[in-house]
Coordinates of N, CA and C in Angstrom, one line a residue:
M1 N -36.7 -44.6 -51.3 CA -35.8 -44.3 -50.4 C -36.8 -44.6 -49.1
D2 N -36.9 -43.0 -49.1 CA -37.2 -41.9 -48.0 C -39.1 -42.6 -47.4
R3 N -39.3 -42.6 -49.7 CA -41.0 -43.3 -49.4 C -41.2 -44.3 -48.4
F4 N -40.0 -45.1 -49.0 CA -40.5 -46.6 -47.9 C -39.9 -47.4 -46.8
N5 N -38.6 -46.2 -45.9 CA -38.6 -46.1 -44.6 C -40.3 -45.2 -43.8
Y6 N -40.5 -44.3 -44.6 CA -41.5 -43.4 -43.9 C -43.4 -43.8 -44.2
Y7 N -43.5 -44.9 -44.6 CA -44.4 -45.5 -44.6 C -44.5 -46.9 -45.4
S8 N -43.4 -48.0 -44.6 CA -43.8 -49.5 -44.3 C -43.3 -49.7 -42.2
L9 N -43.9 -51.0 -42.4 CA -44.8 -51.5 -41.0 C -43.6 -52.6 -40.8
I10 N -42.9 -52.1 -40.6 CA -41.5 -53.2 -41.2 C -40.9 -54.3 -38.8
N11 N -40.7 -55.0 -39.0 CA -40.3 -55.5 -37.6 C -39.4 -55.2 -37.7
E12 N -38.4 -55.6 -36.8 CA -37.2 -54.5 -36.5 C -36.1 -56.4 -36.6
S13 N -36.9 -57.2 -35.8 CA -36.0 -58.9 -37.0 C -35.7 -58.9 -38.5
L14 N -36.3 -58.2 -39.4 CA -36.9 -58.2 -40.3 C -35.0 -58.0 -41.1
I15 N -35.0 -55.8 -41.0 CA -34.8 -54.8 -41.6 C -33.3 -55.6 -41.9
E16 N -32.7 -56.3 -41.8 CA -31.1 -57.6 -42.4 C -31.9 -58.6 -43.2
A17 N -33.0 -58.8 -43.0 CA -33.3 -60.1 -43.7 C -32.2 -59.7 -45.0
T18 N -32.3 -60.7 -46.0 CA -31.9 -60.6 -47.7 C -31.4 -61.9 -47.9
F19 N -31.5 -61.7 -49.3 CA -32.1 -63.6 -49.9 C -30.2 -64.6 -48.9
D20 N -29.4 -64.1 -49.2 CA -28.2 -64.0 -48.7 C -28.2 -65.7 -47.8
N21 N -28.7 -63.9 -46.1 CA -29.0 -64.8 -45.4 C -30.0 -65.3 -45.0
F22 N -30.4 -66.1 -45.8 CA -32.1 -66.9 -45.6 C -31.7 -68.4 -44.9
D23 N -31.6 -68.8 -44.2 CA -31.8 -70.0 -44.4 C -32.3 -71.3 -44.0
A24 N -31.3 -71.6 -45.3 CA -32.9 -73.1 -46.1 C -32.3 -74.0 -45.9
Y25 N -32.4 -74.3 -44.5 CA -32.1 -75.5 -44.2 C -32.6 -76.4 -45.0
D26 N -34.0 -77.1 -45.3 CA -34.6 -78.9 -45.3 C -33.9 -77.7 -47.3
S27 N -35.5 -78.5 -48.1 CA -35.5 -78.9 -49.7 C -36.7 -77.8 -49.6
N28 N -37.6 -77.8 -48.8 CA -38.3 -77.5 -49.0 C -38.0 -75.1 -48.5
L29 N -37.4 -74.9 -48.0 CA -37.1 -74.0 -48.3 C -36.0 -73.9 -49.6
K30 N -35.7 -74.3 -50.0 CA -34.4 -74.8 -50.5 C -35.5 -74.0 -52.1
R31 N -36.9 -75.0 -52.5 CA -37.9 -74.7 -53.3 C -38.2 -72.8 -52.8
A32 N -38.8 -72.6 -52.2 CA -38.9 -71.4 -51.9 C -38.7 -70.7 -52.2
K33 N -36.7 -70.6 -51.2 CA -35.6 -69.4 -51.7 C -35.9 -68.9 -53.0
E34 N -35.8 -70.8 -54.3 CA -35.4 -70.1 -55.5 C -36.7 -69.7 -56.4
K35 N -37.7 -70.5 -55.6 CA -38.6 -69.5 -56.4 C -39.0 -67.6 -56.0
A36 N -39.5 -67.4 -54.8 CA -38.4 -66.4 -54.0 C -38.2 -65.5 -55.4
L37 N -36.3 -65.8 -55.8 CA -36.2 -65.8 -55.5 C -36.2 -65.1 -57.3
A38 N -37.0 -66.1 -57.8 CA -37.1 -66.0 -59.4 C -38.1 -65.6 -59.6
Y39 N -39.2 -65.0 -58.4 CA -40.4 -64.1 -58.8 C -39.4 -62.7 -58.9
S40 N -38.1 -62.1 -57.4 CA -37.4 -60.7 -57.6 C -36.8 -60.5 -59.2
H41 N -36.3 -61.9 -59.5 CA -35.7 -61.3 -60.9 C -36.5 -61.3 -62.8
S42 N -37.7 -62.1 -62.7 CA -38.8 -62.3 -63.1 C -39.4 -60.8 -63.3
F43 N -39.0 -60.3 -61.7 CA -39.7 -58.8 -62.5 C -41.4 -58.5 -63.1
D44 N -42.4 -58.4 -63.1 CA -43.1 -57.1 -64.1 C -44.0 -56.8 -63.4
R45 N -43.8 -56.3 -62.1 CA -45.3 -55.5 -61.6 C -46.7 -55.6 -61.9
K46 N -47.2 -57.1 -62.5 CA -48.6 -57.5 -62.5 C -48.5 -58.2 -62.0
Q47 N -47.1 -59.4 -61.6 CA -47.5 -60.9 -61.6 C -47.6 -61.2 -59.1
N48 N -48.2 -61.7 -58.7 CA -48.3 -61.7 -57.5 C -48.1 -63.2 -57.2
L49 N -47.6 -63.0 -55.4 CA -47.0 -64.4 -54.9 C -48.4 -63.7 -54.1
L50 N -48.4 -65.6 -52.8 CA -48.6 -65.9 -52.0 C -47.9 -66.4 -51.5
L51 N -47.4 -66.5 -50.5 CA -46.5 -67.1 -49.5 C -47.5 -67.9 -48.6
T52 N -47.4 -68.7 -48.0 CA -48.5 -69.7 -46.9 C -47.1 -71.2 -46.6
G53 N -47.8 -71.0 -45.1 CA -47.2 -72.4 -44.3 C -47.0 -71.5 -43.0
D54 N -46.4 -72.8 -41.9 CA -46.4 -73.1 -40.7 C -45.7 -70.4 -40.4
Y55 N -45.8 -71.7 -38.9 CA -45.0 -70.3 -38.5 C -43.5 -69.7 -38.3
G56 N -43.1 -69.2 -38.3 CA -41.8 -69.2 -38.4 C -40.8 -69.8 -39.3
T57 N -40.8 -70.3 -40.4 CA -40.4 -70.5 -41.6 C -39.6 -70.1 -42.4
G58 N -40.3 -68.2 -42.4 CA -39.8 -67.8 -43.5 C -39.6 -66.4 -44.5
K59 N -41.3 -67.0 -44.6 CA -42.4 -66.2 -45.7 C -41.7 -64.2 -45.3
S60 N -41.8 -63.7 -44.4 CA -41.6 -62.1 -44.2 C -40.9 -62.0 -44.1
H61 N -39.0 -63.5 -44.1 CA -38.2 -62.5 -44.5 C -38.1 -63.4 -46.2
L62 N -38.4 -63.6 -46.6 CA -38.4 -64.2 -48.5 C -39.7 -62.9 -48.8
S63 N -40.4 -62.1 -48.4 CA -41.1 -61.6 -48.7 C -40.2 -59.7 -48.6
F64 N -39.6 -59.7 -48.1 CA -38.4 -58.8 -47.6 C -38.1 -58.3 -47.3
S65 N -36.4 -60.1 -49.1 CA -36.2 -59.9 -49.6 C -35.8 -59.8 -51.4
I66 N -36.8 -60.1 -51.1 CA -38.1 -60.1 -52.2 C -38.1 -58.0 -52.6
T67 N -38.5 -57.9 -51.6 CA -38.8 -56.1 -52.1 C -37.0 -54.7 -51.8
K68 N -36.2 -55.6 -51.2 CA -34.5 -55.4 -51.2 C -34.1 -55.3 -52.2
A69 N -34.9 -56.5 -53.1 CA -33.7 -57.2 -54.2 C -34.4 -55.7 -55.3
L70 N -35.8 -55.5 -55.2 CA -36.6 -54.9 -56.6 C -35.7 -53.1 -56.4
M71 N -35.7 -53.4 -54.7 CA -35.1 -52.2 -54.4 C -34.0 -50.7 -54.2
A72 N -33.6 -52.6 -54.8 CA -32.2 -52.0 -55.0 C -32.0 -51.8 -56.7
R73 N -32.7 -52.5 -57.9 CA -32.9 -52.2 -58.7 C -34.3 -50.8 -59.6
E74 N -34.5 -50.0 -58.7 CA -35.1 -49.0 -58.1 C -36.1 -48.5 -59.0
Y75 N -36.6 -50.6 -58.2 CA -38.7 -50.3 -58.6 C -38.6 -49.4 -57.0
E76 N -40.3 -49.2 -56.5 CA -41.3 -49.0 -55.5 C -41.5 -49.9 -55.0
C77 N -41.8 -49.6 -53.4 CA -41.6 -50.4 -52.7 C -42.3 -50.2 -51.2
L78 N -43.3 -51.4 -51.3 CA -43.2 -50.9 -49.5 C -44.0 -52.1 -49.5
F79 N -43.6 -52.6 -48.0 CA -43.9 -53.8 -46.9 C -44.3 -52.9 -45.6
L80 N -45.5 -53.5 -45.2 CA -46.7 -53.4 -44.6 C -47.9 -54.4 -44.3
S81 N -47.5 -54.8 -42.7 CA -48.1 -55.3 -42.0 C -48.9 -55.8 -41.5
L82 N -50.2 -56.2 -42.6 CA -51.8 -55.6 -42.3 C -52.5 -55.8 -41.1
P83 N -52.1 -56.0 -40.4 CA -52.6 -55.1 -38.7 C -52.0 -54.2 -38.2
K84 N -51.2 -54.5 -38.6 CA -50.7 -53.3 -38.4 C -50.7 -52.1 -39.5
L85 N -51.1 -52.1 -40.2 CA -51.2 -50.9 -41.4 C -53.6 -50.5 -41.5
L86 N -53.4 -52.0 -41.3 CA -54.7 -51.5 -40.5 C -55.0 -50.7 -39.7
T87 N -54.0 -50.8 -38.0 CA -54.1 -49.9 -37.1 C -53.2 -48.7 -37.8
K88 N -52.7 -48.3 -38.4 CA -52.6 -47.3 -38.9 C -53.4 -46.2 -39.6
V89 N -54.4 -46.6 -40.3 CA -55.1 -45.9 -41.1 C -55.8 -46.1 -40.6
K90 N -56.4 -46.0 -39.2 CA -57.3 -46.2 -37.9 C -56.4 -44.4 -37.3
G91 N -55.5 -44.4 -36.9 CA -54.8 -43.5 -36.9 C -54.9 -42.3 -37.6
T92 N -55.3 -42.3 -39.1 CA -54.9 -41.2 -39.1 C -56.1 -40.8 -39.3
Y93 N -57.4 -41.2 -38.1 CA -58.5 -40.9 -38.5 C -58.8 -39.6 -36.9
N94 N -57.1 -39.1 -36.3 CA -57.4 -38.6 -35.3 C -56.2 -37.6 -35.2
T95 N -55.8 -37.4 -36.7 CA -54.4 -36.5 -36.5 C -54.2 -36.1 -37.5
K96 N -53.0 -34.4 -37.3 CA -53.5 -33.3 -38.6 C -52.0 -34.7 -39.6
G97 N -51.7 -36.0 -39.5 CA -50.8 -36.2 -40.3 C -51.1 -36.7 -41.2
V98 N -50.0 -37.6 -41.3 CA -50.7 -38.2 -43.0 C -52.2 -38.7 -43.1
T99 N -52.5 -38.3 -43.9 CA -54.3 -38.6 -44.3 C -54.5 -40.3 -44.4
E100 N -55.8 -40.5 -44.5 CA -56.1 -42.3 -45.0 C -56.0 -42.1 -46.1
E101 N -56.4 -41.0 -47.0 CA -56.2 -41.0 -48.4 C -54.8 -41.0 -48.8
E102 N -54.5 -40.7 -48.9 CA -52.7 -40.2 -48.9 C -52.1 -41.3 -48.6
L103 N -51.9 -42.4 -47.7 CA -51.4 -43.7 -46.9 C -52.5 -44.9 -48.6
L104 N -53.3 -44.4 -49.2 CA -54.2 -45.6 -49.9 C -54.0 -44.9 -51.3
T105 N -52.9 -43.8 -51.1 CA -52.3 -43.2 -52.7 C -51.1 -43.8 -53.3
I106 N -50.8 -43.8 -52.1 CA -48.7 -44.4 -52.3 C -49.6 -46.3 -52.7
I107 N -49.6 -46.9 -51.5 CA -50.5 -48.5 -51.3 C -50.8 -48.5 -53.4
Q108 N -51.7 -48.1 -53.3 CA -52.1 -48.2 -55.2 C -50.8 -48.1 -56.3
R109 N -49.8 -46.3 -55.4 CA -48.9 -46.8 -56.6 C -47.5 -47.2 -56.7
V110 N -47.3 -47.4 -55.8 CA -46.4 -49.0 -55.7 C -46.1 -49.8 -56.6
D111 N -44.5 -50.6 -57.5 CA -44.4 -51.2 -57.9 C -44.6 -52.8 -57.5
L112 N -44.0 -52.9 -55.9 CA -44.3 -53.5 -55.4 C -45.0 -53.3 -54.0
L113 N -46.2 -54.5 -54.0 CA -46.9 -53.7 -52.6 C -47.0 -55.0 -51.9
V114 N -45.8 -55.2 -50.7 CA -46.0 -56.1 -49.3 C -46.9 -56.7 -48.5
L115 N -47.8 -57.4 -48.5 CA -49.2 -57.6 -47.2 C -48.2 -58.8 -46.3
D116 N -48.2 -58.3 -45.2 CA -47.9 -59.4 -44.1 C -49.0 -60.1 -42.8
D117 N -48.6 -60.9 -43.7 CA -49.4 -61.4 -41.7 C -50.7 -61.7 -42.3
I118 N -51.4 -61.5 -43.4 CA -53.1 -61.6 -43.6 C -53.6 -62.7 -42.5
G119 N -55.4 -62.1 -42.2 CA -55.4 -62.7 -41.1 C -55.1 -62.6 -40.0
A120 N -53.9 -62.3 -39.9 CA -54.1 -61.7 -37.9 C -54.7 -60.3 -38.2
E121 N -54.8 -59.9 -38.9 CA -55.7 -58.9 -37.9 C -57.1 -58.8 -37.5
Q122 N -57.6 -58.7 -36.7 CA -59.4 -58.7 -36.0 C -59.9 -58.6 -37.1
Q123 N -60.5 -59.2 -37.1 CA -61.9 -59.6 -37.9 C -62.9 -59.0 -37.8
T124 N -63.3 -58.7 -39.2 CA -64.5 -56.8 -37.8 C -65.1 -56.6 -40.1
E125 N -65.5 -56.4 -39.8 CA -66.3 -55.4 -41.4 C -65.5 -54.3 -41.9
W126 N -65.1 -53.7 -40.5 CA -64.6 -52.3 -41.5 C -62.9 -53.0 -41.9
A127 N -62.1 -54.0 -41.4 CA -61.0 -54.5 -41.9 C -61.2 -55.5 -42.7
T128 N -62.7 -55.7 -42.8 CA -62.8 -56.8 -45.0 C -62.5 -55.3 -45.5
T129 N -63.9 -54.4 -45.3 CA -63.7 -53.6 -46.3 C -62.9 -52.6 -46.2
K130 N -62.1 -52.7 -45.4 CA -60.7 -51.5 -45.8 C -59.4 -52.9 -46.9
L131 N -59.5 -54.0 -46.3 CA -57.9 -55.0 -47.0 C -58.4 -55.4 -48.0
F132 N -60.9 -54.7 -48.8 CA -61.0 -55.1 -50.0 C -60.1 -53.9 -51.0
E133 N -61.4 -52.4 -50.5 CA -60.3 -51.7 -51.0 C -58.8 -51.4 -51.0
I134 N -58.0 -51.4 -50.5 CA -56.7 -52.2 -51.0 C -56.2 -52.7 -52.1
L135 N -57.0 -53.9 -52.2 CA -56.9 -55.1 -53.3 C -57.4 -55.2 -54.3
D136 N -59.1 -53.8 -53.9 CA -59.5 -53.4 -55.8 C -58.4 -52.4 -56.6
D137 N -58.0 -51.5 -55.1 CA -57.2 -50.4 -55.7 C -55.9 -50.9 -56.6
R138 N -55.3 -52.3 -55.9 CA -53.2 -52.4 -56.7 C -54.0 -53.4 -57.6
S139 N -55.8 -54.0 -58.2 CA -55.5 -55.1 -59.2 C -54.7 -54.4 -60.5
G140 N -54.1 -55.6 -60.6 CA -53.6 -55.5 -62.4 C -52.0 -55.3 -61.4
K141 N -51.0 -55.0 -60.4 CA -50.6 -54.3 -60.1 C -49.9 -56.1 -59.4
A142 N -48.7 -55.1 -58.8 CA -47.8 -56.5 -58.3 C -47.9 -56.1 -56.4
T143 N -48.0 -57.4 -56.0 CA -48.6 -57.5 -54.7 C -48.5 -59.1 -54.2
V144 N -47.1 -59.2 -53.0 CA -46.9 -60.2 -52.9 C -47.5 -60.3 -51.4
Y145 N -48.3 -61.9 -50.9 CA -49.2 -61.4 -49.8 C -47.9 -62.2 -48.8
T146 N -48.5 -62.4 -47.6 CA -48.0 -63.9 -46.9 C -49.6 -63.8 -45.6
T147 N -48.9 -65.1 -44.7 CA -50.0 -66.0 -44.2 C -50.1 -67.4 -43.7
N148 N -50.4 -67.3 -42.4 CA -49.9 -68.6 -41.6 C -51.3 -69.4 -42.3
L149 N -52.9 -69.1 -42.9 CA -53.7 -69.5 -42.9 C -53.6 -70.8 -44.4
S150 N -54.5 -71.6 -44.4 CA -54.8 -72.7 -45.9 C -55.3 -71.9 -46.2
S151 N -55.2 -72.8 -47.2 CA -56.6 -71.6 -48.5 C -58.1 -71.7 -48.2
D152 N -58.7 -72.1 -46.8 CA -60.1 -72.5 -46.9 C -60.0 -71.3 -45.7
E153 N -59.2 -71.2 -45.2 CA -59.0 -70.5 -43.1 C -59.1 -69.3 -44.1
L154 N -58.5 -68.8 -45.3 CA -58.0 -67.6 -46.0 C -59.0 -67.2 -46.3
K155 N -60.5 -67.9 -46.9 CA -61.1 -67.3 -47.8 C -62.1 -67.4 -46.3
E156 N -61.9 -67.8 -45.6 CA -62.9 -66.9 -44.6 C -62.6 -66.0 -43.9
R157 N -61.2 -66.6 -43.6 CA -61.4 -65.2 -42.9 C -60.8 -63.9 -43.4
V158 N -60.8 -63.7 -44.8 CA -61.3 -62.3 -45.1 C -61.9 -62.6 -46.0
S159 N -62.3 -62.7 -46.7 CA -63.9 -63.1 -47.1 C -63.9 -63.5 -49.3
E160 N -65.0 -64.3 -49.0 CA -65.4 -65.4 -50.6 C -64.3 -64.1 -51.3
R161 N -64.6 -62.9 -52.1 CA -64.7 -62.3 -52.4 C -63.7 -60.9 -52.1
N162 N -62.5 -61.1 -51.4 CA -61.0 -60.6 -51.0 C -60.6 -61.4 -52.0
F163 N -60.6 -62.9 -50.9 CA -60.2 -64.1 -51.3 C -59.7 -64.3 -53.2
S164 N -61.0 -64.3 -53.8 CA -60.3 -64.1 -54.6 C -59.4 -62.9 -56.2
R165 N -60.1 -62.0 -55.5 CA -58.7 -61.0 -55.7 C -57.6 -61.9 -55.2
M166 N -57.8 -61.6 -54.5 CA -55.6 -62.1 -53.6 C -55.2 -63.1 -54.8
M167 N -56.4 -64.1 -55.3 CA -55.8 -65.2 -56.0 C -54.9 -64.7 -57.6
D168 N -56.0 -63.3 -58.2 CA -55.9 -63.2 -59.1 C -55.1 -63.3 -59.6
N169 N -53.5 -63.7 -60.3 CA -52.9 -63.5 -61.3 C -51.6 -63.9 -60.0
T170 N -51.5 -65.5 -59.1 CA -51.2 -65.3 -58.3 C -50.5 -66.0 -57.8
N171 N -49.0 -66.7 -58.2 CA -48.3 -68.2 -57.8 C -48.6 -67.8 -56.4
V172 N -47.9 -69.5 -56.0 CA -48.6 -69.9 -55.0 C -47.4 -70.6 -54.6
I173 N -46.9 -70.3 -53.4 CA -45.3 -71.1 -52.3 C -45.7 -71.2 -51.1
V174 N -45.5 -72.8 -50.9 CA -46.3 -73.2 -49.8 C -45.0 -73.1 -49.0
I175 N -44.3 -73.0 -47.7 CA -43.6 -73.5 -47.1 C -43.9 -74.0 -45.7
N176 N -43.3 -75.2 -46.2 CA -44.0 -75.4 -44.2 C -42.8 -76.1 -43.6
G177 N -42.7 -76.5 -42.7 CA -41.3 -76.9 -41.7 C -41.2 -76.1 -40.1
S178 N -39.7 -76.3 -39.5 CA -40.2 -75.7 -38.0 C -39.5 -74.8 -38.5
D179 N -40.4 -74.4 -36.7 CA -40.7 -72.3 -36.8 C -39.5 -72.3 -36.7
Y180 N -38.2 -71.8 -37.4 CA -37.0 -71.2 -36.8 C -36.0 -70.3 -35.8
R181 N -37.0 -69.5 -35.0 CA -38.4 -69.0 -33.9 C -37.3 -69.8 -32.4
R182 N -37.7 -71.2 -32.6 CA -38.0 -72.2 -31.6 C -37.1 -73.2 -31.8
R183 N -36.2 -73.1 -32.5 CA -35.2 -74.5 -32.2 C -34.0 -74.2 -32.1
A184 N -33.7 -73.1 -31.1 CA -32.7 -73.8 -29.8 C -33.8 -73.6 -29.2
F185 N -35.4 -74.0 -28.7 CA -36.2 -73.9 -26.9 C -35.9 -75.5 -27.4

């Protein structure tokens, strides 16, 4: 748990997220929750999951719920927003704290890695290369990805090579619906 708290990069709004408090207000969200729960119950350290769909439909909530469920069973997990991770990696270049190598080694070794908000990162050659390193090191290990992008958009955004690696041994959950953050507006 110490490693999770130290290395994970989580928005405060997700800290309390669980399967129990996920608002599955329609059949699409109920199916998504059931599939995410099934993934956590049958976790084998090898199967990947891609949650894709509209903004504010609970992709991050469900992926964090998976993380919590697995940590309760003593699996080692990390939850990382990809844009924040890339910023943290760049920050290692100017400090004497955590090194890039240490950070990437932890990412490689955990039982489950969640890469949240893929496609929200600044599109640069460096970001594409760093994502390749992470995906390549995670080959054969369980990773959960979340994105707001369609298959074609994601492929264009992260590169054909990275997209191919992401889709290896990956089940896809499509979550569409209204943005729960704006329901009251």
